Amino acid sequence: MWVPFIPTPTEMDLCGEAVPLGDEEVWERFDREFTIVVYSHAQVYLWLKRAERFFPWFEDELERRGLPRDLKYVAVAESDLQHTAASPMGAVGIWQFIPATGNRYGLNAKGVIDERYDFEKATGSALNYLKDLHDMFGNWALAIAAYNCGEGRVRQELAQQKVRDYYSLKLPLETERYVFRILAIKAVLSDPARYGYALPAGAGYKMPDVETVSVRFPATVPIQAVADLAGITYREFKRLNPSFRSSDIPSGTYLLRFPKGRGDRVAEGAEALAERFKPRAVVHTVRSGDTLSGIARRYGVTTDEIKRWNGLRSNIIRTGQRLQIQR
């Protein structure tokens, strides 16, 4: 089968900064990534479909913050525009935050809630981080490289190698390819027709038509019960609210997304719903032969929960002792 040759661009910029493609080695590094991207037909079409969902929202945010539009391509390189993406190194979400950096930029990743999966919150945090990196290094290529391997590593290598630009810097192989991959993604997605890609109108993925409501739950409630109240499925709730990583919503106040017209009924019914699932305390009187782990199994709770409810410092219990159990 004949495969057409597609010439690699000879001029590129990243966030308005010229890329030195006149340097033979720089051009070859870019050519490698461009060749891989431009011939990855299935992947490019998936990017184009997902871009219809995310790019308009990204571009509005970038314009509002006065940041370059090219930064949206960082999310493509990071996650293929999948907000449920997770890496073996513990980075998750559309912008692939690790826990430490996510926490530093305001993304809660503790317990059953992980805001790194929330594409709106994660986008705000990622753009704040990229802006800080640009302020630190003074150009976007180094800022984006630091987003990949960390600002400490980039600072260290700049000092040791006595160079001032990304294209002259020796970095970990992934980071050496990272900026060029983003450039290749930009080249193809910014002008897909030039490279033979033609996504028909309406063939892309749409952003769900949702409303966001503030909901307060006085007690932990099952997600299934909240979905039932909204008239949606458990899967749809999880798709719209990916930060919740278990089957329950802990007590607290949350901004939740629902299909248009479904949110108010949840906000209005949240207190009654929580009352239905509010834990009821029972008292267990310890008998001879009882153990804390055995009692926990009997009531479907954990030993740590029993200790917390009763102020116990160890697993030692005594016959006749009365233990509060929340069910």
PDB file of C-alpha atoms in Angstrom, residues 61-62 64-65 67 71 97 104-106 121-135 140 147:
ATOM      1  CA  GLU A  61     -10.016  30.379  30.086  1.00  0.00           C
ATOM      2  CA  LEU A  62      -6.713  31.170  28.391  1.00  0.00           C
ATOM      3  CA  ARG A  64      -9.561  35.402  30.289  1.00  0.00           C
ATOM      4  CA  ARG A  65      -6.169  34.907  31.942  1.00  0.00           C
ATOM      5  CA  LEU A  67      -2.253  33.309  28.421  1.00  0.00           C
ATOM      6  CA  LEU A  71      -1.117  25.926  26.170  1.00  0.00           C
ATOM      7  CA  PHE A  97      -1.106  16.245  38.306  1.00  0.00           C
ATOM      8  CA  ARG A 104       0.272  22.799  46.052  1.00  0.00           C
ATOM      9  CA  TYR A 105      -2.134  24.225  43.491  1.00  0.00           C
ATOM     10  CA  GLY A 106      -5.310  23.677  45.473  1.00  0.00           C
ATOM     11  CA  LYS A 121     -10.635  22.738  38.736  1.00  0.00           C
ATOM     12  CA  ALA A 122      -7.584  20.979  37.309  1.00  0.00           C
ATOM     13  CA  THR A 123      -7.491  23.357  34.341  1.00  0.00           C
ATOM     14  CA  GLY A 124      -7.422  26.374  36.637  1.00  0.00           C
ATOM     15  CA  SER A 125      -4.624  24.816  38.672  1.00  0.00           C
ATOM     16  CA  ALA A 126      -2.625  23.798  35.578  1.00  0.00           C
ATOM     17  CA  LEU A 127      -2.804  27.282  34.080  1.00  0.00           C
ATOM     18  CA  ASN A 128      -1.732  28.828  37.391  1.00  0.00           C
ATOM     19  CA  TYR A 129       1.201  26.415  37.516  1.00  0.00           C
ATOM     20  CA  LEU A 130       2.234  27.097  33.911  1.00  0.00           C
ATOM     21  CA  LYS A 131       2.077  30.849  34.499  1.00  0.00           C
ATOM     22  CA  ASP A 132       4.251  30.483  37.598  1.00  0.00           C
ATOM     23  CA  LEU A 133       6.740  28.411  35.601  1.00  0.00           C
ATOM     24  CA  HIS A 134       6.838  31.045  32.868  1.00  0.00           C
ATOM     25  CA  ASP A 135       7.451  33.749  35.458  1.00  0.00           C
ATOM     26  CA  TRP A 140       7.397  29.075  27.462  1.00  0.00           C
ATOM     27  CA  TYR A 147       5.763  21.132  33.804  1.00  0.00           C
TER      28      TYR A 147
END
